[in-house]
Coordinates of C-alpha atoms in Angstrom, one line a residue:
M12 CA 0.0 0.0 0.0
P13 CA 1.2 3.6 -0.7
D14 CA 2.6 5.5 2.3
S15 CA 0.1 7.9 3.8
D16 CA 2.6 10.8 3.5
D17 CA 2.9 10.0 -0.2
V18 CA -0.9 10.2 -0.6
E19 CA -1.1 13.5 1.2
Q20 CA 1.8 14.9 -0.9
L21 CA -0.2 14.0 -4.0
L22 CA -3.3 15.7 -2.6
E23 CA -1.2 18.8 -1.9
E24 CA -0.1 18.9 -5.5
L25 CA -3.6 18.3 -6.9
T26 CA -4.9 21.5 -5.2
L27 CA -2.5 23.5 -7.4
L28 CA -3.5 22.1 -10.7
Q29 CA -6.3 22.5 -13.3
P30 CA -8.6 19.4 -13.5
S31 CA -7.0 18.0 -16.7
A32 CA -3.5 18.4 -15.3
A33 CA -4.6 16.9 -12.0
L34 CA -6.0 13.8 -13.8
E35 CA -2.7 13.3 -15.6
A36 CA -0.9 13.6 -12.2
V37 CA -3.1 11.0 -10.7
Q38 CA -2.5 8.6 -13.5
R39 CA 1.3 9.1 -13.3
W40 CA 1.1 8.5 -9.5
L41 CA -0.9 5.3 -9.8
A42 CA 1.5 4.0 -12.4
A43 CA 4.5 4.9 -10.2
Q44 CA 2.8 3.0 -7.3
K45 CA 2.3 0.0 -9.5
L46 CA -1.5 0.2 -9.1
D47 CA -2.1 -0.8 -12.6
V48 CA -5.7 -2.0 -12.1
A49 CA -6.7 1.3 -10.6
C50 CA -4.9 3.2 -13.3
S51 CA -6.6 1.2 -16.0
A52 CA -10.0 1.7 -14.4
L53 CA -9.5 5.4 -14.2
K54 CA -8.6 5.7 -17.9
K55 CA -11.7 3.7 -18.9
E56 CA -13.9 5.9 -16.7
I57 CA -12.5 9.1 -18.4
A58 CA -12.9 7.6 -21.9
S59 CA -16.5 6.6 -21.2
D60 CA -17.6 10.1 -20.4
P61 CA -15.0 12.8 -21.0
S62 CA -17.5 15.7 -20.2
K63 CA -17.8 14.4 -16.7
W64 CA -14.2 15.1 -16.1
S65 CA -14.2 18.6 -17.7
P66 CA -14.2 21.7 -15.4
P67 CA -17.7 23.3 -15.1
S68 CA -18.4 26.6 -16.8
S69 CA -21.3 28.7 -15.6
T70 CA -22.0 31.6 -13.3
S71 CA -23.5 29.4 -10.7
A72 CA -22.2 29.3 -7.1
A73 CA -20.9 25.8 -7.7
G74 CA -17.7 27.3 -9.1
T75 CA -15.8 27.2 -12.4
S76 CA -12.3 26.7 -13.6
A77 CA -9.9 29.6 -13.5
S78 CA -8.7 31.3 -16.6
S79 CA -5.5 29.9 -18.1
G80 CA -3.7 33.1 -17.1
T81 CA -4.2 32.5 -13.4
S82 CA -4.1 28.8 -13.0
T83 CA -0.7 28.1 -11.7
R84 CA 2.2 29.6 -9.7
P85 CA 4.7 31.7 -11.6
G86 CA 6.5 29.0 -13.6
R87 CA 8.8 26.4 -12.2
L88 CA 10.4 28.0 -9.1
F89 CA 13.0 25.2 -8.5
D90 CA 14.4 22.1 -10.0
T91 CA 14.6 18.9 -7.9
E92 CA 17.2 16.1 -7.9
P93 CA 16.5 13.0 -5.9
I94 CA 19.4 12.1 -3.5
D95 CA 20.4 9.4 -1.1
P96 CA 19.7 10.3 2.5
A97 CA 23.1 8.7 3.4
S98 CA 24.9 11.3 1.2
V99 CA 23.8 14.4 3.2
P100 CA 24.6 15.6 6.7
S101 CA 22.2 14.2 9.3
V102 CA 21.2 17.8 10.3
L103 CA 19.4 18.2 6.9
L104 CA 17.2 15.2 7.9
T105 CA 16.2 16.7 11.2
K106 CA 13.2 18.8 11.9
P107 CA 14.2 21.8 14.1
D108 CA 12.4 22.9 17.2
P109 CA 11.2 26.5 17.5
V110 CA 13.6 28.9 19.0
F111 CA 12.9 31.8 21.3
F112 CA 14.1 35.4 21.4
G113 CA 14.1 37.8 24.3
E114 CA 13.7 37.2 28.0
R115 CA 11.0 38.0 30.4
D116 CA 12.0 39.8 33.6
D117 CA 9.6 38.3 36.2
K118 CA 11.1 40.4 39.0
K119 CA 10.4 43.6 37.0
R120 CA 6.9 42.4 36.2
E121 CA 6.1 41.9 39.9
G122 CA 6.4 45.6 40.6
A123 CA 5.0 46.9 37.4
A124 CA 1.7 48.7 37.1
T125 CA -1.1 46.5 35.7
E126 CA -4.0 47.1 33.4
E127 CA -7.5 45.7 34.0
F128 CA -10.9 45.4 32.4
A129 CA -14.2 44.0 33.7
L130 CA -15.4 40.6 32.5
T131 CA -19.1 40.0 33.0
V132 CA -20.0 36.4 34.1
H133 CA -23.5 35.3 33.2
Y134 CA -25.0 32.5 35.2
D135 CA -28.4 31.1 36.2
A136 CA -29.8 29.9 39.5
L137 CA -31.1 26.7 38.1
T138 CA -27.9 24.7 37.8
S139 CA -25.0 23.8 40.0
G140 CA -21.5 22.5 39.4
L141 CA -20.0 22.1 35.9
E142 CA -21.8 22.1 32.5
S143 CA -22.6 18.7 31.2
E144 CA -20.6 19.2 28.0
P145 CA -17.1 20.7 27.9
H146 CA -17.6 22.7 24.8
F147 CA -20.4 25.1 24.1
R148 CA -22.7 23.9 21.3
V149 CA -24.0 26.7 19.1
E150 CA -27.2 26.2 17.2
E151 CA -29.2 28.3 14.8
K152 CA -31.8 30.6 16.5
Q153 CA -30.3 29.9 19.9
I154 CA -30.2 32.8 22.4
I155 CA -26.8 33.3 24.0
A156 CA -26.8 34.9 27.5
G157 CA -30.4 36.2 26.9
R158 CA -29.2 38.7 24.4
Y159 CA -27.6 37.4 21.2
V160 CA -29.7 35.4 18.7
V161 CA -27.6 33.1 16.5
I162 CA -28.4 33.8 12.8
Q163 CA -25.7 32.0 10.9
Y164 CA -22.3 30.4 11.0
L165 CA -19.5 32.7 9.8
G166 CA -16.3 30.7 10.1
S167 CA -14.0 28.5 12.2
G168 CA -10.5 28.8 13.4
T169 CA -8.0 27.1 15.7
F170 CA -9.1 29.1 18.8
C171 CA -12.8 29.8 18.1
H172 CA -15.9 29.6 16.0
T173 CA -17.6 32.7 14.8
V174 CA -21.3 33.3 14.3
Q175 CA -23.5 36.2 13.2
C176 CA -26.0 37.2 15.8
E177 CA -28.7 39.8 16.3
D178 CA -28.3 41.8 19.5
L179 CA -31.8 42.0 21.1
R180 CA -30.8 45.0 23.1
A181 CA -29.9 47.1 20.1
G182 CA -32.5 49.2 18.4
P183 CA -33.8 48.4 14.8
S184 CA -31.7 51.3 13.5
S185 CA -28.6 50.6 15.5
R186 CA -25.4 50.3 13.5
H187 CA -24.5 47.2 15.7
R188 CA -27.9 45.5 15.6
F189 CA -26.1 42.6 14.0
V190 CA -22.8 41.5 15.4
C191 CA -20.0 38.9 15.1
V192 CA -19.7 36.6 18.2
K193 CA -16.5 34.6 18.7
V194 CA -17.1 31.5 20.7
S195 CA -13.9 30.4 22.3
K196 CA -13.0 26.7 22.3
N197 CA -12.7 25.4 25.8
T198 CA -9.1 24.6 26.8
K199 CA -7.0 26.6 29.2
D200 CA -4.5 27.7 26.5
I201 CA -7.1 28.7 24.0
L202 CA -9.1 30.7 26.6
D203 CA -5.9 32.6 27.5
Q204 CA -5.1 33.2 23.9
N205 CA -8.5 34.7 23.2
L206 CA -8.3 36.8 26.4
W207 CA -5.0 38.1 25.2
E208 CA -6.7 39.4 22.1
V209 CA -9.2 41.3 24.2
K210 CA -6.5 42.6 26.5
L211 CA -4.5 43.9 23.5
L212 CA -7.4 45.6 21.9
K213 CA -8.4 47.3 25.1
L214 CA -4.8 48.4 25.7
L215 CA -4.5 49.8 22.2
S216 CA -7.9 51.6 22.5
R217 CA -6.5 53.5 25.6
R218 CA -3.3 54.5 23.8
I219 CA -4.5 55.7 20.4
D220 CA -6.9 58.4 19.2
S221 CA -10.4 57.9 17.8
E222 CA -9.3 58.1 14.2
Q223 CA -6.8 55.3 14.8
R224 CA -9.3 53.2 16.7
A225 CA -11.6 53.3 13.7
L226 CA -9.0 51.3 11.8
L227 CA -9.3 48.4 14.3
P228 CA -12.3 46.0 14.6
A229 CA -14.8 47.5 17.1
L230 CA -14.8 45.4 20.3
L231 CA -18.4 45.6 21.6
N232 CA -18.6 43.1 24.5
V233 CA -16.8 40.3 26.2
F234 CA -18.4 37.9 28.7
Y235 CA -18.2 34.5 30.3
Y236 CA -21.3 32.2 29.9
R237 CA -21.6 28.5 30.5
E238 CA -17.9 28.0 31.1
T239 CA -17.2 29.6 27.7
L240 CA -15.6 33.0 26.7
F241 CA -17.6 35.0 24.2
I242 CA -16.2 38.1 22.4
V243 CA -18.5 40.4 20.5
Y244 CA -17.2 42.4 17.5
E245 CA -18.8 44.6 14.9
L246 CA -20.1 42.6 12.0
L247 CA -17.9 42.9 8.9
R248 CA -18.3 41.0 5.6
D249 CA -16.4 38.4 3.6
N250 CA -12.7 37.9 4.1
L251 CA -10.4 38.6 1.1
Y252 CA -9.7 34.9 0.5
H253 CA -13.3 34.0 0.3
I254 CA -14.1 37.0 -2.1
Y255 CA -11.3 36.3 -4.6
K256 CA -11.9 32.6 -4.5
Y257 CA -15.6 32.8 -4.9
I258 CA -15.4 35.4 -7.7
E259 CA -12.8 33.3 -9.5
E260 CA -14.7 30.0 -9.2
C261 CA -17.9 31.6 -10.3
A262 CA -16.2 33.3 -13.3
L263 CA -17.3 36.8 -12.3
P264 CA -15.3 39.9 -13.3
K265 CA -12.0 40.2 -11.4
Y266 CA -12.4 42.3 -8.3
F267 CA -8.8 42.9 -7.1
T268 CA -7.5 45.2 -9.8
C269 CA -4.5 47.3 -9.3
Q270 CA -6.7 50.3 -8.3
R271 CA -8.5 48.3 -5.6
L272 CA -5.2 46.7 -4.4
R273 CA -4.0 50.3 -3.9
E274 CA -7.0 51.0 -1.6
V275 CA -6.5 47.7 0.3
A276 CA -2.8 48.5 0.7
R277 CA -3.3 52.0 1.9
Q278 CA -5.8 51.0 4.6
C279 CA -3.9 47.9 5.8
L280 CA -0.6 49.8 6.0
Q281 CA -2.3 52.6 8.0
T282 CA -3.4 49.9 10.5
L283 CA 0.0 48.3 10.6
A284 CA 1.6 51.8 11.2
V285 CA -0.7 52.2 14.2
L286 CA 0.2 48.7 15.6
H287 CA 3.9 49.1 15.0
A288 CA 4.0 52.5 16.6
Q289 CA 2.7 50.7 19.8
H290 CA 5.3 48.0 19.4
V291 CA 2.8 45.4 18.4
I292 CA 3.6 42.7 15.7
H293 CA 0.5 41.2 14.3
C294 CA 2.3 37.9 13.3
D295 CA -0.7 36.4 11.5
L296 CA -1.5 38.5 8.4
K297 CA -3.2 36.5 5.6
P298 CA -6.2 37.1 3.4
E299 CA -8.5 35.3 5.9
N300 CA -7.6 38.0 8.5
I301 CA -8.6 41.0 6.4
L302 CA -12.3 41.5 6.2
I303 CA -14.3 43.6 3.8
Q304 CA -16.4 46.4 5.3
S305 CA -17.8 47.5 1.9
L306 CA -17.3 45.9 -1.5
T307 CA -18.3 49.1 -3.3
A308 CA -16.1 51.4 -1.3
C309 CA -13.3 48.8 -1.1
Q310 CA -13.2 49.3 2.7
V311 CA -11.3 46.6 4.7
K312 CA -10.2 46.0 8.3
V313 CA -7.4 43.8 9.7
I314 CA -8.7 41.4 12.3
D315 CA -7.5 38.5 14.6
Y316 CA -5.0 39.9 17.0
G317 CA -4.8 36.7 19.2
N318 CA -1.3 35.8 17.8
A319 CA 0.2 39.2 18.1
Y320 CA 3.4 39.8 20.1
L321 CA 4.7 42.8 21.9
H322 CA 8.1 43.6 20.3
H323 CA 9.9 43.8 23.6
D324 CA 8.5 40.6 25.0
Q325 CA 9.7 37.0 24.5
R326 CA 8.9 35.8 21.0
C327 CA 8.9 32.4 19.2
S328 CA 10.1 31.4 15.8
Y329 CA 7.0 29.4 15.0
V330 CA 4.7 32.3 13.9
Q331 CA 2.8 33.3 10.7
S332 CA 1.2 30.8 8.4
R333 CA 3.9 29.3 6.2
A334 CA 2.9 30.8 2.9
Y335 CA 3.3 34.3 4.5
R336 CA 6.2 33.6 6.8
A337 CA 9.1 36.0 6.5
P338 CA 12.6 34.6 5.7
E339 CA 14.1 35.9 8.9
V340 CA 11.5 33.9 10.8
V341 CA 12.1 30.8 8.8
L342 CA 15.9 31.0 9.3
G343 CA 15.7 31.6 13.0
H344 CA 16.6 35.3 13.4
A345 CA 15.1 37.6 16.1
Y346 CA 12.4 39.4 14.2
S347 CA 10.6 42.7 14.3
T348 CA 7.5 44.5 13.0
K349 CA 8.8 44.1 9.5
V350 CA 7.6 40.5 9.3
D351 CA 4.1 42.0 8.9
L352 CA 5.2 43.9 5.8
W353 CA 6.5 40.7 4.3
S354 CA 3.2 38.9 4.9
F355 CA 1.3 41.8 3.4
G356 CA 3.4 41.8 0.2
C357 CA 2.6 38.1 -0.2
I358 CA -1.1 38.9 0.3
L359 CA -1.2 41.6 -2.4
M360 CA 0.4 39.3 -4.9
E361 CA -2.0 36.6 -4.0
L362 CA -5.0 38.9 -4.6
L363 CA -3.5 39.9 -7.9
T364 CA -2.8 36.4 -9.2
N365 CA -5.5 34.4 -7.2
R366 CA -2.7 32.0 -6.2
L367 CA -0.2 31.8 -3.4
L368 CA 3.0 33.6 -4.4
F369 CA 5.4 31.0 -2.9
D370 CA 5.4 27.2 -2.9
N371 CA 4.6 26.4 0.7
R372 CA 4.6 22.6 0.6
S373 CA 7.7 22.5 2.8
V374 CA 10.0 25.0 4.4
Q375 CA 12.7 24.1 1.9
S376 CA 10.3 24.7 -1.1
L377 CA 9.3 28.0 0.5
L378 CA 12.9 29.2 0.7
A379 CA 13.7 27.9 -2.8
S380 CA 10.7 30.0 -4.0
H381 CA 12.0 33.1 -2.2
I382 CA 15.3 32.7 -4.1
A383 CA 13.6 32.1 -7.4
L384 CA 11.5 35.2 -7.3
L385 CA 13.7 37.6 -5.3
G386 CA 17.3 36.4 -5.8
P387 CA 19.8 34.7 -3.4
F388 CA 19.6 35.4 0.3
P389 CA 22.1 37.9 1.7
K390 CA 25.1 35.8 3.0
R391 CA 24.7 37.3 6.5
L392 CA 21.1 36.3 6.7
V393 CA 21.9 32.7 6.0
E394 CA 25.1 32.3 8.0
E395 CA 23.7 34.0 11.2
G396 CA 20.3 32.2 11.1
Q397 CA 19.9 29.7 14.0
L398 CA 17.9 27.3 11.8
S399 CA 19.7 27.7 8.4
E400 CA 21.7 24.5 8.8
Y401 CA 18.5 22.5 8.8
Y402 CA 17.6 23.6 5.3
F403 CA 20.6 24.7 3.3
E404 CA 23.1 22.2 1.7
H405 CA 25.1 25.2 0.4
M406 CA 24.9 28.6 2.0
G407 CA 26.0 30.2 -1.2
S408 CA 29.3 31.1 -2.8
S409 CA 30.8 31.8 -6.2
S410 CA 31.3 28.1 -6.9
H411 CA 28.1 26.8 -5.2
P412 CA 24.8 28.7 -5.4
Q413 CA 22.4 28.4 -2.6
T414 CA 20.7 24.9 -2.6
L415 CA 18.3 23.3 -0.2
V416 CA 17.6 19.7 0.8
G417 CA 14.2 18.5 1.8
K418 CA 11.3 16.1 1.0
H419 CA 9.5 16.6 -2.3
D420 CA 7.0 14.3 -4.0
G421 CA 7.6 11.8 -1.2
R422 CA 11.4 11.7 -1.8
L423 CA 14.4 13.4 -0.4
C424 CA 15.5 15.9 -3.0
R425 CA 18.1 18.6 -3.7
M426 CA 16.2 21.8 -4.6
K427 CA 17.9 24.2 -7.0
P428 CA 16.1 27.5 -7.4
T429 CA 15.5 28.8 -10.9
S430 CA 15.1 32.5 -11.8
T431 CA 11.7 34.1 -12.3
S432 CA 10.9 37.8 -12.8
L433 CA 8.5 39.3 -10.2
E434 CA 8.0 42.2 -12.6
A435 CA 6.9 39.9 -15.4
L436 CA 4.6 38.1 -13.1
C437 CA 2.9 41.4 -12.1
E438 CA 2.5 42.4 -15.8
R439 CA 1.2 39.0 -16.8
H440 CA -1.6 39.3 -14.2
G441 CA -2.7 42.8 -15.3
A442 CA -0.9 45.1 -12.9
D443 CA -1.1 48.1 -15.1
D444 CA 0.6 50.5 -12.7
P445 CA 4.4 50.6 -13.3
N446 CA 4.9 51.4 -9.6
F447 CA 3.2 48.3 -8.4
A448 CA 6.2 45.9 -8.8
S449 CA 8.6 48.2 -7.1
F450 CA 6.1 48.7 -4.3
I451 CA 5.9 44.9 -3.8
R452 CA 9.7 44.6 -3.9
Q453 CA 9.9 47.1 -1.0
L454 CA 7.6 44.8 1.0
L455 CA 9.4 41.6 -0.1
A456 CA 13.0 42.6 0.5
L457 CA 14.8 39.5 1.7
D458 CA 16.9 41.4 4.2
P459 CA 14.6 42.9 6.8
V460 CA 17.0 45.8 7.2
E461 CA 16.2 46.9 3.7
R462 CA 12.5 46.1 3.9
A463 CA 10.2 49.1 4.1
T464 CA 8.4 50.0 7.3
A465 CA 4.6 50.6 7.2
E466 CA 5.2 54.4 7.4
K467 CA 7.7 54.3 4.6
A468 CA 5.6 52.1 2.4
L469 CA 2.7 54.6 2.7
Q470 CA 5.0 57.1 1.0
H471 CA 5.7 54.9 -2.1
P472 CA 4.6 56.4 -5.4
F473 CA 2.2 53.6 -5.9
L474 CA 0.1 54.9 -3.0
R475 CA 0.4 58.5 -3.9
D476 CA -1.9 58.0 -6.9
T477 CA -5.2 59.5 -6.0
S478 CA -7.1 58.6 -9.2
P479 CA -10.6 57.3 -8.6
C480 CA -11.2 53.6 -8.3
P481 CA -13.7 52.5 -11.0
P482 CA -16.9 50.8 -9.7
Y483 CA -17.1 47.0 -9.7
K484 CA -19.7 46.1 -12.3
L485 CA -21.3 42.8 -13.2
T486 CA -22.3 42.0 -16.8
T487 CA -26.0 41.3 -17.6
A488 CA -25.2 37.6 -17.7
D489 CA -23.5 37.8 -14.3
R490 CA -26.5 39.5 -12.8
S491 CA -28.8 36.7 -14.0
G492 CA -26.6 34.0 -12.6
E493 CA -26.8 32.7 -9.0
A494 CA -23.4 34.0 -7.9
G495 CA -24.0 37.5 -9.3
Q496 CA -27.4 37.6 -7.6
R497 CA -25.9 36.6 -4.3
L498 CA -23.4 39.5 -4.5
L499 CA -26.1 42.0 -5.4
H500 CA -28.4 40.7 -2.7
K501 CA -25.7 41.1 0.0
Y502 CA -23.9 44.2 -1.3
R503 CA -26.9 46.4 -2.3
S504 CA -24.7 49.4 -3.1
L505 CA -23.3 47.6 -6.2
E506 CA -26.7 48.3 -7.9
N507 CA -26.2 52.1 -7.5
V508 CA -22.6 52.9 -8.3
E509 CA -22.3 53.9 -12.0
S510 CA -19.3 56.2 -12.1
P511 CA -15.7 56.2 -10.6
T512 CA -15.8 57.6 -7.1
R513 CA -13.0 58.4 -4.7
L514 CA -13.9 56.3 -1.7
T515 CA -11.3 56.8 1.0
G516 CA -11.7 58.2 4.5
S517 CA -11.1 58.2 8.1
A518 CA -13.1 57.7 11.3
S519 CA -15.8 60.1 10.3
F520 CA -16.4 58.5 6.8
P521 CA -17.2 60.7 3.8
S522 CA -20.7 60.6 2.6
A523 CA -19.9 58.3 -0.4
I524 CA -18.4 55.6 2.0
D525 CA -21.1 56.1 4.6
A526 CA -23.8 55.6 1.9
A527 CA -22.1 52.5 0.7
L528 CA -21.8 51.0 4.2
L529 CA -25.4 51.8 5.1
N530 CA -26.7 50.3 1.9
D531 CA -24.5 47.2 2.3
D532 CA -25.7 46.8 5.9
D533 CA -29.3 46.4 4.7
V534 CA -28.5 42.7 4.3
P535 CA -25.7 42.1 6.8
G536 CA -23.2 39.3 6.8
P537 CA -21.0 37.6 4.1
A538 CA -22.2 37.1 0.6
T539 CA -20.5 33.7 0.0
P540 CA -22.5 30.6 0.8
T541 CA -22.1 28.9 4.1
S542 CA -21.1 25.6 2.5
F543 CA -18.5 27.4 0.4
R544 CA -16.9 29.1 3.5
E545 CA -16.8 25.8 5.4
Q546 CA -15.2 24.0 2.4
C547 CA -12.6 26.8 2.1
Y548 CA -11.7 26.4 5.7
I549 CA -11.2 22.6 5.3
D550 CA -9.2 23.0 2.1
R551 CA -7.1 25.9 3.2
E552 CA -6.3 24.6 6.7
R553 CA -5.9 20.9 6.1
L554 CA -2.3 21.0 5.0
E555 CA -1.3 23.5 7.8
K556 CA -2.9 21.2 10.4
K557 CA -0.8 18.3 9.1
R558 CA 2.4 20.3 9.3
S559 CA 1.6 21.7 12.8
R560 CA 1.0 18.2 14.1
K561 CA 4.7 17.5 13.3
S562 CA 6.0 20.8 14.6
G563 CA 6.0 20.1 18.3
A564 CA 5.0 23.7 18.9
S565 CA 3.7 24.6 22.3
R566 CA 1.2 27.4 23.2
W567 CA 4.0 29.7 22.2
G568 CA 3.5 28.6 18.7
G569 CA 1.8 31.9 17.8
S570 CA 0.3 31.0 14.4
S571 CA -3.3 30.3 14.2
N572 CA -2.4 27.0 12.6
S573 CA -0.2 25.9 15.5
K574 CA -2.7 23.6 17.2
D575 CA -4.0 20.2 16.1
E576 CA -7.7 20.8 15.6
P577 CA -10.4 19.0 13.7
P578 CA -11.9 20.5 10.5
A579 CA -14.7 23.0 10.9
N580 CA -17.7 22.0 12.9
L581 CA -16.8 18.5 13.9
D582 CA -17.5 19.5 17.5
G583 CA -21.1 20.4 16.7
M584 CA -21.0 24.0 15.5
A585 CA -24.2 24.5 13.6
L586 CA -24.4 26.1 10.2
S587 CA -27.5 28.0 9.2
P588 CA -29.1 27.4 5.7
D589 CA -28.3 30.0 3.1
P590 CA -31.0 32.5 2.1
V591 CA -29.7 32.4 -1.5
G592 CA -28.1 29.5 -3.3
P593 CA -27.7 25.8 -2.6
K594 CA -27.7 24.3 0.8
T595 CA -25.0 22.0 2.2
P596 CA -25.7 18.5 1.0
A597 CA -27.7 16.5 3.6
S598 CA -24.9 14.0 4.0
T599 CA -22.5 16.6 5.1
D600 CA -24.8 19.2 6.7
P601 CA -23.3 20.0 10.1
L602 CA -26.9 20.8 11.4
K603 CA -27.6 17.1 11.1
K604 CA -24.4 16.0 12.9
G605 CA -24.2 15.0 16.5
R606 CA -21.4 15.9 18.9
A607 CA -18.1 14.5 17.7

């Protein structure tokens, strides 16, 4: 039988391919595994009904294939050469443990002034002792703490589930009548991690002004109920990953054009500038952690501060999701706020191309991808990294370019980076602003010393452009399709914007933005289907879960993927039916599942 690691490696590769290429890869793999009967059966099945194996093409929410221009990563980023494990130093076959930077002065902490906030505990007089179930089970139409009515499932993460609720104490015209409620998972470490997010946001709110506070998600309430921590935030919309994935799969017009990337960049960098001025490193920037506030106004907010570190505190090398992990983190250097700029550069390129910028199947393939797109690492960065020896066969010299050794396609391989042009990649995917590529290079400088700060990046010529952002328009065919109708149903202001409008602002919101937000709030919550969001979570997180199981990371792990958790909703989180579009098939509908 094939090794389970080989099977999972194949599945990783299939997620990156178009259907036709994926079928060819499966056939090659079956032949290599000497599974001739299975290979023959697959070929007969394809031959009997070729249309069944072709990618769908419609504007339905079921999804379509991507266009040929955005189907793969930027060319081949590295060549591989199988090698004998006995021929390489044993350190290259060893998985390193996380390293830590900085020390905590417990004596100094004892005498330091402390901050505090009130935590309301809701309880009833009808029960005694502990709850009968260790985890709080959320169900549709349930009332939490006599105040929040559960409307629909929003998403799942390592530390919590999130649901959309109606606040019964808010008036019909209240801006926060509908809210996002984070339901903490019930372990000591996760409870503390979620409390840290609350503590940080409250600390920041005391130290920054009202205009800066408007950049952060509004924290509305935090309470303890039935042995579970609940955190209530303002309700935002879809995250950036869901939006670009949904629009691509449904073959709708591209949303993240160069002009809209400029708006996203400006807002996120303003948020990072505020955080970094307060010595806070976000440490978990990714498209899932940037939420849309208005699709028409292209207003976004950075969320999820539970993995943040204070720059002066002890920090761990196991932070950031791998695809967005800065090279200094990978190589084991003490890092700074500039790791957030690296992650953000990766995000912008992903939004442009609809694909991860770097190959993240292993740490070695990630580093090889860095070299392919950005050139060799500075010698100092490699030689002084505490973890470099675990990945590099050659640190780099005139006679030996930088090469890496790691597992690839189930075999130990030497990885030799190729050379790919970042500028050509930007141009190929429609980045029509000549300043965009140089802006990305500032964010993706391999040497953190040369990488831009958030404040400096805000001064780049790419962001000085104040030309209006054209409205996002759907074609007549798009509007008649299910996916287009879903966007129009949830983002009402898309119906009314007919001309380019300058939609930027501050805490007070100009009238154009305010109108867009109010119109979009007519039908609150995300536009993407519940079943789509759950599948995205399972697909996107599965590989990271596998990797984190092997990492040995403790609660210091930092990244939201640093725990071994089941896929979304296996612990009984309920999903609400969608008002528009197909429901989750009955066989997989979490509403029909019992407690795992």
